[in-house]
Amino acid sequence: MKIECRVCPHRCKLEEGQVGFCRGRICKGGKVVSENYGKVTAMALDPIEKKPLYHYYPGSKILSVGSYGCNLRCPFCQNNEISMSKNSEVSYSQISCQSLVEKACDLIGRGNIGIAYTYNEPLIGFEFVKDCGELAKKRGLKNVVVTAGYICEEPLRELIPLIDAFNIDLKSFSDDFYKMVKGNLDTVKNTIKIAAKSCHVEITTLIVPGENDRVEEIKELSKWISDIRPDIPLHITRFFPRWKMRDKDATPIETVYHLAEIARQNLKYVYVGNC
């Protein structure tokens, strides 16, 4: 019998032992669970601005952790070594939620304010984020999620009370673009709208030449964000050739700055990145 995963809109139907499209969830014991639970491929005490979050405890640091897997397939993935890998293809260390939270508490003296779930797509590891988030909250730590926002509404709403801040990728304002990366725009828009009601939210758009760099698209994207709240920060960042797009040139710096100026017609806070 196949069991349906309900974390993201792919709704993978998995047989016992089968891993989902995201490479991080598995059918085990008659239910779909996080296969990458507690398996950490990267951990660092980062400046909060690196998430990027510019308007959330600026100048502080946050313990950032990531695993492997992703439920999108961006050919330009900047973290493909872990995001596009599965269990057997990466090196990881196993950590419990209790140990991670203790480590975060130990780093408070170095400016740490909490835990950021990042690097790969953290929400495919929904259970780990939830369990760690609950423990972190009890210890007075902040929970930050850096995500592509491709998650179903029910699990998102379950996590929202635990999360203090999100950086959400709004990769494009085009349905065709999202089809290319095996997602859909409406889901991500819904994630942003729900998160913005309860949490601090900042948004990142990576500008890929010839894919999402049209002025009209950035006008539409920034206007849509401003209709939620014009003070939501938008980070417009520069693409560099990676993974399956190594043949494409890096985004011209002048393009990034120009699109940022366009976005500022609708938004109070627009920043450029990777320039």
PDB file of C-alpha atoms in Angstrom:
ATOM      1  CA  MET A   1       0.000   0.000   0.000  1.00  0.00           C
ATOM      2  CA  LYS A   2       1.257   3.467  -0.873  1.00  0.00           C
ATOM      3  CA  ILE A   3       1.166   6.256   1.714  1.00  0.00           C
ATOM      4  CA  GLU A   4       0.810   9.897   0.707  1.00  0.00           C
ATOM      5  CA  CYS A   5       3.194  12.504   2.063  1.00  0.00           C
ATOM      6  CA  ARG A   6       1.341  15.648   3.114  1.00  0.00           C
ATOM      7  CA  VAL A   7       4.219  18.050   3.733  1.00  0.00           C
ATOM      8  CA  CYS A   8       4.490  19.587   0.255  1.00  0.00           C
ATOM      9  CA  PRO A   9       2.295  19.827  -2.842  1.00  0.00           C
ATOM     10  CA  HIS A  10       4.133  17.008  -4.621  1.00  0.00           C
ATOM     11  CA  ARG A  11       2.084  14.689  -2.410  1.00  0.00           C
ATOM     12  CA  CYS A  12       4.432  11.779  -3.106  1.00  0.00           C
ATOM     13  CA  LYS A  13       2.749   8.384  -2.774  1.00  0.00           C
ATOM     14  CA  LEU A  14       5.359   6.072  -1.338  1.00  0.00           C
ATOM     15  CA  GLU A  15       5.663   2.372  -0.705  1.00  0.00           C
ATOM     16  CA  GLU A  16       7.381   1.090   2.451  1.00  0.00           C
ATOM     17  CA  GLY A  17      11.061   2.048   2.308  1.00  0.00           C
ATOM     18  CA  GLN A  18      10.642   4.382  -0.659  1.00  0.00           C
ATOM     19  CA  VAL A  19      12.140   7.884  -0.533  1.00  0.00           C
ATOM     20  CA  GLY A  20      10.204  10.857  -1.883  1.00  0.00           C
ATOM     21  CA  PHE A  21      11.007  13.362  -4.613  1.00  0.00           C
ATOM     22  CA  CYS A  22      12.714  15.570  -2.025  1.00  0.00           C
ATOM     23  CA  ARG A  23      15.203  12.802  -1.106  1.00  0.00           C
ATOM     24  CA  GLY A  24      14.656  13.655   2.544  1.00  0.00           C
ATOM     25  CA  ARG A  25      11.359  11.903   3.378  1.00  0.00           C
ATOM     26  CA  ILE A  26      10.663   8.171   3.510  1.00  0.00           C
ATOM     27  CA  CYS A  27       7.765   5.788   4.011  1.00  0.00           C
ATOM     28  CA  LYS A  28       8.576   3.909   7.199  1.00  0.00           C
ATOM     29  CA  GLY A  29       6.288   1.857   9.419  1.00  0.00           C
ATOM     30  CA  GLY A  30       3.248   2.777   7.386  1.00  0.00           C
ATOM     31  CA  LYS A  31       3.718   6.550   7.481  1.00  0.00           C
ATOM     32  CA  VAL A  32       5.864   9.138   5.728  1.00  0.00           C
ATOM     33  CA  VAL A  33       8.493  10.660   8.005  1.00  0.00           C
ATOM     34  CA  SER A  34      11.666  12.725   7.812  1.00  0.00           C
ATOM     35  CA  GLU A  35      14.445  10.423   6.632  1.00  0.00           C
ATOM     36  CA  ASN A  36      16.999  13.192   7.218  1.00  0.00           C
ATOM     37  CA  TYR A  37      15.911  13.790  10.828  1.00  0.00           C
ATOM     38  CA  GLY A  38      18.877  15.080  12.819  1.00  0.00           C
ATOM     39  CA  LYS A  39      21.333  14.417   9.987  1.00  0.00           C
ATOM     40  CA  VAL A  40      23.392  17.594   9.767  1.00  0.00           C
ATOM     41  CA  THR A  41      25.591  18.289   6.735  1.00  0.00           C
ATOM     42  CA  ALA A  42      26.494  21.851   7.684  1.00  0.00           C
ATOM     43  CA  MET A  43      26.598  23.883  10.881  1.00  0.00           C
ATOM     44  CA  ALA A  44      28.002  27.353  11.505  1.00  0.00           C
ATOM     45  CA  LEU A  45      27.545  30.375  13.719  1.00  0.00           C
ATOM     46  CA  ASP A  46      26.600  32.926  11.069  1.00  0.00           C
ATOM     47  CA  PRO A  47      25.846  36.640  11.138  1.00  0.00           C
ATOM     48  CA  ILE A  48      22.059  37.011  10.966  1.00  0.00           C
ATOM     49  CA  GLU A  49      22.548  39.191   7.875  1.00  0.00           C
ATOM     50  CA  LYS A  50      23.870  36.145   5.987  1.00  0.00           C
ATOM     51  CA  LYS A  51      20.419  34.447   5.974  1.00  0.00           C
ATOM     52  CA  PRO A  52      19.752  37.160   4.711  1.00  0.00           C
ATOM     53  CA  LEU A  53      17.796  38.920   7.472  1.00  0.00           C
ATOM     54  CA  TYR A  54      18.648  42.606   7.693  1.00  0.00           C
ATOM     55  CA  HIS A  55      15.774  43.789   9.885  1.00  0.00           C
ATOM     56  CA  TYR A  56      15.793  41.054  12.518  1.00  0.00           C
ATOM     57  CA  TYR A  57      18.220  41.541  15.403  1.00  0.00           C
ATOM     58  CA  PRO A  58      20.871  43.124  13.158  1.00  0.00           C
ATOM     59  CA  GLY A  59      24.400  42.596  14.365  1.00  0.00           C
ATOM     60  CA  SER A  60      23.563  39.334  16.097  1.00  0.00           C
ATOM     61  CA  LYS A  61      24.594  35.804  15.183  1.00  0.00           C
ATOM     62  CA  ILE A  62      22.612  32.612  14.772  1.00  0.00           C
ATOM     63  CA  LEU A  63      23.529  28.935  14.850  1.00  0.00           C
ATOM     64  CA  SER A  64      22.745  27.730  11.327  1.00  0.00           C
ATOM     65  CA  VAL A  65      22.134  24.063  10.550  1.00  0.00           C
ATOM     66  CA  GLY A  66      21.272  22.184   7.377  1.00  0.00           C
ATOM     67  CA  SER A  67      20.700  18.638   6.217  1.00  0.00           C
ATOM     68  CA  TYR A  68      20.247  17.330   2.661  1.00  0.00           C
ATOM     69  CA  GLY A  69      17.471  17.222   0.082  1.00  0.00           C
ATOM     70  CA  CYS A  70      15.046  19.686  -1.488  1.00  0.00           C
ATOM     71  CA  ASN A  71      11.559  19.506  -2.970  1.00  0.00           C
ATOM     72  CA  LEU A  72      12.421  21.817  -5.879  1.00  0.00           C
ATOM     73  CA  ARG A  73      14.835  21.283  -8.781  1.00  0.00           C
ATOM     74  CA  CYS A  74      16.375  24.637  -9.573  1.00  0.00           C
ATOM     75  CA  PRO A  75      19.019  24.044 -12.274  1.00  0.00           C
ATOM     76  CA  PHE A  76      20.898  27.046 -10.867  1.00  0.00           C
ATOM     77  CA  CYS A  77      20.938  25.739  -7.269  1.00  0.00           C
ATOM     78  CA  GLN A  78      23.655  27.491  -5.293  1.00  0.00           C
ATOM     79  CA  ASN A  79      23.808  24.699  -2.682  1.00  0.00           C
ATOM     80  CA  ASN A  80      23.391  21.670  -4.950  1.00  0.00           C
ATOM     81  CA  GLU A  81      26.032  19.580  -3.156  1.00  0.00           C
ATOM     82  CA  ILE A  82      23.597  19.033  -0.303  1.00  0.00           C
ATOM     83  CA  SER A  83      20.217  20.150  -1.646  1.00  0.00           C
ATOM     84  CA  MET A  84      20.293  17.806  -4.617  1.00  0.00           C
ATOM     85  CA  SER A  85      21.788  14.872  -2.741  1.00  0.00           C
ATOM     86  CA  LYS A  86      20.391  11.925  -0.820  1.00  0.00           C
ATOM     87  CA  ASN A  87      21.533  10.053   2.273  1.00  0.00           C
ATOM     88  CA  SER A  88      24.202   7.940   0.577  1.00  0.00           C
ATOM     89  CA  GLU A  89      25.732  10.851  -1.352  1.00  0.00           C
ATOM     90  CA  VAL A  90      26.676  13.202   1.484  1.00  0.00           C
ATOM     91  CA  SER A  91      28.619  13.207   4.715  1.00  0.00           C
ATOM     92  CA  TYR A  92      26.613  14.090   7.789  1.00  0.00           C
ATOM     93  CA  SER A  93      26.694  13.904  11.537  1.00  0.00           C
ATOM     94  CA  GLN A  94      23.751  12.809  13.673  1.00  0.00           C
ATOM     95  CA  ILE A  95      22.531  15.216  16.325  1.00  0.00           C
ATOM     96  CA  SER A  96      19.575  15.151  18.682  1.00  0.00           C
ATOM     97  CA  CYS A  97      17.275  18.130  19.168  1.00  0.00           C
ATOM     98  CA  GLN A  98      18.396  18.357  22.786  1.00  0.00           C
ATOM     99  CA  SER A  99      22.076  18.490  21.783  1.00  0.00           C
ATOM    100  CA  LEU A 100      21.442  21.100  19.106  1.00  0.00           C
ATOM    101  CA  VAL A 101      19.542  23.348  21.498  1.00  0.00           C
ATOM    102  CA  GLU A 102      22.249  22.952  24.146  1.00  0.00           C
ATOM    103  CA  LYS A 103      24.877  23.924  21.576  1.00  0.00           C
ATOM    104  CA  ALA A 104      22.829  27.002  20.650  1.00  0.00           C
ATOM    105  CA  CYS A 105      22.570  27.970  24.325  1.00  0.00           C
ATOM    106  CA  ASP A 106      26.312  27.504  24.793  1.00  0.00           C
ATOM    107  CA  LEU A 107      26.895  30.032  22.011  1.00  0.00           C
ATOM    108  CA  ILE A 108      24.765  32.805  23.518  1.00  0.00           C
ATOM    109  CA  GLY A 109      27.933  34.352  24.932  1.00  0.00           C
ATOM    110  CA  ARG A 110      29.230  34.718  21.383  1.00  0.00           C
ATOM    111  CA  GLY A 111      26.160  36.641  20.269  1.00  0.00           C
ATOM    112  CA  ASN A 112      23.921  33.731  19.280  1.00  0.00           C
ATOM    113  CA  ILE A 113      20.172  34.385  19.428  1.00  0.00           C
ATOM    114  CA  GLY A 114      18.887  30.982  18.323  1.00  0.00           C
ATOM    115  CA  ILE A 115      18.782  28.417  15.539  1.00  0.00           C
ATOM    116  CA  ALA A 116      18.406  28.951  11.790  1.00  0.00           C
ATOM    117  CA  TYR A 117      17.186  25.985   9.752  1.00  0.00           C
ATOM    118  CA  THR A 118      18.821  26.583   6.385  1.00  0.00           C
ATOM    119  CA  TYR A 119      21.359  25.535   3.703  1.00  0.00           C
ATOM    120  CA  ASN A 120      19.151  22.834   2.130  1.00  0.00           C
ATOM    121  CA  GLU A 121      15.319  23.007   2.175  1.00  0.00           C
ATOM    122  CA  PRO A 122      14.628  22.704   5.909  1.00  0.00           C
ATOM    123  CA  LEU A 123      10.879  22.188   5.673  1.00  0.00           C
ATOM    124  CA  ILE A 124      11.194  18.725   4.123  1.00  0.00           C
ATOM    125  CA  GLY A 125      12.537  17.906   7.576  1.00  0.00           C
ATOM    126  CA  PHE A 126       9.323  19.257   9.107  1.00  0.00           C
ATOM    127  CA  GLU A 127       9.480  17.020  12.183  1.00  0.00           C
ATOM    128  CA  PHE A 128      13.038  18.022  13.099  1.00  0.00           C
ATOM    129  CA  VAL A 129      12.277  21.737  12.758  1.00  0.00           C
ATOM    130  CA  LYS A 130       9.149  21.311  14.878  1.00  0.00           C
ATOM    131  CA  ASP A 131      10.826  19.265  17.621  1.00  0.00           C
ATOM    132  CA  CYS A 132      13.877  21.525  17.804  1.00  0.00           C
ATOM    133  CA  GLY A 133      11.695  24.606  17.589  1.00  0.00           C
ATOM    134  CA  GLU A 134       9.651  23.561  20.609  1.00  0.00           C
ATOM    135  CA  LEU A 135      12.741  22.945  22.724  1.00  0.00           C
ATOM    136  CA  ALA A 136      14.413  26.142  21.542  1.00  0.00           C
ATOM    137  CA  LYS A 137      11.347  28.219  22.449  1.00  0.00           C
ATOM    138  CA  LYS A 138      11.385  26.817  25.985  1.00  0.00           C
ATOM    139  CA  ARG A 139      15.011  27.969  26.350  1.00  0.00           C
ATOM    140  CA  GLY A 140      14.254  31.475  25.084  1.00  0.00           C
ATOM    141  CA  LEU A 141      15.967  30.990  21.724  1.00  0.00           C
ATOM    142  CA  LYS A 142      14.751  32.347  18.388  1.00  0.00           C
ATOM    143  CA  ASN A 143      13.804  30.018  15.522  1.00  0.00           C
ATOM    144  CA  VAL A 144      14.565  31.168  11.981  1.00  0.00           C
ATOM    145  CA  VAL A 145      13.672  29.324   8.770  1.00  0.00           C
ATOM    146  CA  VAL A 146      15.327  29.981   5.403  1.00  0.00           C
ATOM    147  CA  THR A 147      13.110  28.298   2.847  1.00  0.00           C
ATOM    148  CA  ALA A 148      11.787  28.202  -0.696  1.00  0.00           C
ATOM    149  CA  GLY A 149       8.305  28.193   0.833  1.00  0.00           C
ATOM    150  CA  TYR A 150       7.069  25.139  -1.053  1.00  0.00           C
ATOM    151  CA  ILE A 151       5.014  23.606   1.747  1.00  0.00           C
ATOM    152  CA  CYS A 152       1.358  22.716   2.229  1.00  0.00           C
ATOM    153  CA  GLU A 153      -0.711  25.029   4.375  1.00  0.00           C
ATOM    154  CA  GLU A 154      -1.514  22.566   7.173  1.00  0.00           C
ATOM    155  CA  PRO A 155       2.088  21.767   8.203  1.00  0.00           C
ATOM    156  CA  LEU A 156       3.038  25.406   7.713  1.00  0.00           C
ATOM    157  CA  ARG A 157       0.361  26.532  10.158  1.00  0.00           C
ATOM    158  CA  GLU A 158       1.553  23.893  12.605  1.00  0.00           C
ATOM    159  CA  LEU A 159       5.057  25.370  12.517  1.00  0.00           C
ATOM    160  CA  ILE A 160       4.140  29.072  12.517  1.00  0.00           C
ATOM    161  CA  PRO A 161       3.694  29.431  16.309  1.00  0.00           C
ATOM    162  CA  LEU A 162       7.270  28.186  16.788  1.00  0.00           C
ATOM    163  CA  ILE A 163       8.974  30.336  14.140  1.00  0.00           C
ATOM    164  CA  ASP A 164      10.114  33.883  14.806  1.00  0.00           C
ATOM    165  CA  ALA A 165      11.467  34.844  11.385  1.00  0.00           C
ATOM    166  CA  PHE A 166      11.493  33.569   7.821  1.00  0.00           C
ATOM    167  CA  ASN A 167      13.555  34.363   4.788  1.00  0.00           C
ATOM    168  CA  ILE A 168      11.501  33.011   1.888  1.00  0.00           C
ATOM    169  CA  ASP A 169      12.700  32.651  -1.693  1.00  0.00           C
ATOM    170  CA  LEU A 170      10.288  34.166  -4.165  1.00  0.00           C
ATOM    171  CA  LYS A 171      12.181  32.798  -7.107  1.00  0.00           C
ATOM    172  CA  SER A 172      10.115  34.432  -9.803  1.00  0.00           C
ATOM    173  CA  PHE A 173       6.675  35.878 -10.418  1.00  0.00           C
ATOM    174  CA  SER A 174       6.111  33.535 -13.361  1.00  0.00           C
ATOM    175  CA  ASP A 175       4.158  30.276 -13.367  1.00  0.00           C
ATOM    176  CA  ASP A 176       6.387  28.975 -16.171  1.00  0.00           C
ATOM    177  CA  PHE A 177       9.509  29.609 -14.106  1.00  0.00           C
ATOM    178  CA  TYR A 178       8.067  27.647 -11.202  1.00  0.00           C
ATOM    179  CA  LYS A 179       7.122  24.796 -13.510  1.00  0.00           C
ATOM    180  CA  MET A 180      10.773  24.669 -14.590  1.00  0.00           C
ATOM    181  CA  VAL A 181      11.877  24.225 -10.970  1.00  0.00           C
ATOM    182  CA  LYS A 182       9.094  21.675 -10.242  1.00  0.00           C
ATOM    183  CA  GLY A 183       7.050  23.911  -7.977  1.00  0.00           C
ATOM    184  CA  ASN A 184       4.222  26.402  -8.258  1.00  0.00           C
ATOM    185  CA  LEU A 185       4.012  30.100  -7.603  1.00  0.00           C
ATOM    186  CA  ASP A 186       0.669  30.088  -5.785  1.00  0.00           C
ATOM    187  CA  THR A 187       1.973  27.807  -3.032  1.00  0.00           C
ATOM    188  CA  VAL A 188       4.926  30.107  -2.336  1.00  0.00           C
ATOM    189  CA  LYS A 189       2.711  33.191  -2.380  1.00  0.00           C
ATOM    190  CA  ASN A 190       0.412  31.527   0.129  1.00  0.00           C
ATOM    191  CA  THR A 191       3.368  30.682   2.381  1.00  0.00           C
ATOM    192  CA  ILE A 192       4.508  34.309   2.331  1.00  0.00           C
ATOM    193  CA  LYS A 193       1.034  35.651   3.095  1.00  0.00           C
ATOM    194  CA  ILE A 194       0.522  33.267   6.025  1.00  0.00           C
ATOM    195  CA  ALA A 195       4.001  33.794   7.474  1.00  0.00           C
ATOM    196  CA  ALA A 196       3.786  37.590   7.202  1.00  0.00           C
ATOM    197  CA  LYS A 197       0.721  37.655   9.451  1.00  0.00           C
ATOM    198  CA  SER A 198       2.578  36.193  12.440  1.00  0.00           C
ATOM    199  CA  CYS A 199       6.341  36.323  11.870  1.00  0.00           C
ATOM    200  CA  HIS A 200       9.078  38.609  10.709  1.00  0.00           C
ATOM    201  CA  VAL A 201       9.488  37.940   6.968  1.00  0.00           C
ATOM    202  CA  GLU A 202      12.121  38.935   4.452  1.00  0.00           C
ATOM    203  CA  ILE A 203      12.130  37.790   0.831  1.00  0.00           C
ATOM    204  CA  THR A 204      14.948  36.875  -1.540  1.00  0.00           C
ATOM    205  CA  THR A 205      14.863  36.795  -5.336  1.00  0.00           C
ATOM    206  CA  LEU A 206      17.926  35.457  -7.157  1.00  0.00           C
ATOM    207  CA  ILE A 207      18.151  37.124 -10.569  1.00  0.00           C
ATOM    208  CA  VAL A 208      19.039  34.579 -13.256  1.00  0.00           C
ATOM    209  CA  PRO A 209      19.872  36.183 -16.641  1.00  0.00           C
ATOM    210  CA  GLY A 210      17.237  35.459 -19.274  1.00  0.00           C
ATOM    211  CA  GLU A 211      14.988  33.673 -16.774  1.00  0.00           C
ATOM    212  CA  ASN A 212      13.506  36.159 -14.294  1.00  0.00           C
ATOM    213  CA  ASP A 213      15.259  39.438 -15.030  1.00  0.00           C
ATOM    214  CA  ARG A 214      12.481  41.281 -16.845  1.00  0.00           C
ATOM    215  CA  VAL A 215      11.633  44.721 -15.470  1.00  0.00           C
ATOM    216  CA  GLU A 216       7.897  44.005 -15.712  1.00  0.00           C
ATOM    217  CA  GLU A 217       8.251  40.874 -13.632  1.00  0.00           C
ATOM    218  CA  ILE A 218      10.083  42.708 -10.843  1.00  0.00           C
ATOM    219  CA  LYS A 219       7.434  45.428 -10.945  1.00  0.00           C
ATOM    220  CA  GLU A 220       4.693  42.835 -10.483  1.00  0.00           C
ATOM    221  CA  LEU A 221       6.625  40.941  -7.819  1.00  0.00           C
ATOM    222  CA  SER A 222       7.401  44.019  -5.726  1.00  0.00           C
ATOM    223  CA  LYS A 223       3.850  45.371  -6.089  1.00  0.00           C
ATOM    224  CA  TRP A 224       2.435  42.068  -4.837  1.00  0.00           C
ATOM    225  CA  ILE A 225       4.743  42.144  -1.800  1.00  0.00           C
ATOM    226  CA  SER A 226       3.819  45.765  -1.076  1.00  0.00           C
ATOM    227  CA  ASP A 227       0.138  44.843  -1.088  1.00  0.00           C
ATOM    228  CA  ILE A 228       0.890  42.555   1.859  1.00  0.00           C
ATOM    229  CA  ARG A 229       3.115  45.135   3.549  1.00  0.00           C
ATOM    230  CA  PRO A 230       5.382  47.697   1.895  1.00  0.00           C
ATOM    231  CA  ASP A 231       7.937  47.362   4.696  1.00  0.00           C
ATOM    232  CA  ILE A 232       8.757  43.696   3.967  1.00  0.00           C
ATOM    233  CA  PRO A 233      12.461  43.707   2.989  1.00  0.00           C
ATOM    234  CA  LEU A 234      13.317  42.304  -0.437  1.00  0.00           C
ATOM    235  CA  HIS A 235      16.810  41.019  -1.239  1.00  0.00           C
ATOM    236  CA  ILE A 236      17.627  41.022  -4.950  1.00  0.00           C
ATOM    237  CA  THR A 237      20.709  38.881  -5.405  1.00  0.00           C
ATOM    238  CA  ARG A 238      23.178  38.107  -8.141  1.00  0.00           C
ATOM    239  CA  PHE A 239      23.351  34.674  -9.783  1.00  0.00           C
ATOM    240  CA  PHE A 240      26.654  32.887 -10.322  1.00  0.00           C
ATOM    241  CA  PRO A 241      27.038  29.856 -12.627  1.00  0.00           C
ATOM    242  CA  ARG A 242      26.360  26.692 -10.641  1.00  0.00           C
ATOM    243  CA  TRP A 243      25.205  23.103 -11.047  1.00  0.00           C
ATOM    244  CA  LYS A 244      23.338  22.733 -14.380  1.00  0.00           C
ATOM    245  CA  MET A 245      23.706  26.385 -15.357  1.00  0.00           C
ATOM    246  CA  ARG A 246      27.476  26.601 -15.463  1.00  0.00           C
ATOM    247  CA  ASP A 247      27.280  27.750 -19.089  1.00  0.00           C
ATOM    248  CA  LYS A 248      25.337  30.887 -18.167  1.00  0.00           C
ATOM    249  CA  ASP A 249      27.142  34.110 -17.270  1.00  0.00           C
ATOM    250  CA  ALA A 250      26.802  35.681 -13.858  1.00  0.00           C
ATOM    251  CA  THR A 251      24.121  38.338 -13.602  1.00  0.00           C
ATOM    252  CA  PRO A 252      25.499  41.733 -14.661  1.00  0.00           C
ATOM    253  CA  ILE A 253      25.887  43.892 -11.572  1.00  0.00           C
ATOM    254  CA  GLU A 254      24.128  46.765 -13.289  1.00  0.00           C
ATOM    255  CA  THR A 255      21.080  44.542 -13.861  1.00  0.00           C
ATOM    256  CA  VAL A 256      20.816  43.758 -10.148  1.00  0.00           C
ATOM    257  CA  TYR A 257      21.070  47.422  -9.183  1.00  0.00           C
ATOM    258  CA  HIS A 258      18.562  48.477 -11.837  1.00  0.00           C
ATOM    259  CA  LEU A 259      15.995  45.886 -10.769  1.00  0.00           C
ATOM    260  CA  ALA A 260      16.482  46.952  -7.156  1.00  0.00           C
ATOM    261  CA  GLU A 261      15.633  50.509  -8.151  1.00  0.00           C
ATOM    262  CA  ILE A 262      12.488  49.256  -9.903  1.00  0.00           C
ATOM    263  CA  ALA A 263      11.447  47.332  -6.774  1.00  0.00           C
ATOM    264  CA  ARG A 264      11.984  50.442  -4.628  1.00  0.00           C
ATOM    265  CA  GLN A 265       9.099  52.070  -6.451  1.00  0.00           C
ATOM    266  CA  ASN A 266       6.856  49.746  -4.431  1.00  0.00           C
ATOM    267  CA  LEU A 267       8.870  48.698  -1.377  1.00  0.00           C
ATOM    268  CA  LYS A 268      10.560  50.616   1.441  1.00  0.00           C
ATOM    269  CA  TYR A 269      13.482  48.250   1.876  1.00  0.00           C
ATOM    270  CA  VAL A 270      15.277  46.683  -1.082  1.00  0.00           C
ATOM    271  CA  TYR A 271      18.808  45.324  -0.839  1.00  0.00           C
ATOM    272  CA  VAL A 272      21.250  43.900  -3.362  1.00  0.00           C
ATOM    273  CA  GLY A 273      23.315  40.805  -2.670  1.00  0.00           C
ATOM    274  CA  ASN A 274      26.346  38.972  -4.095  1.00  0.00           C
ATOM    275  CA  CYS A 275      27.539  42.177  -5.759  1.00  0.00           C
TER     276      CYS A 275
END
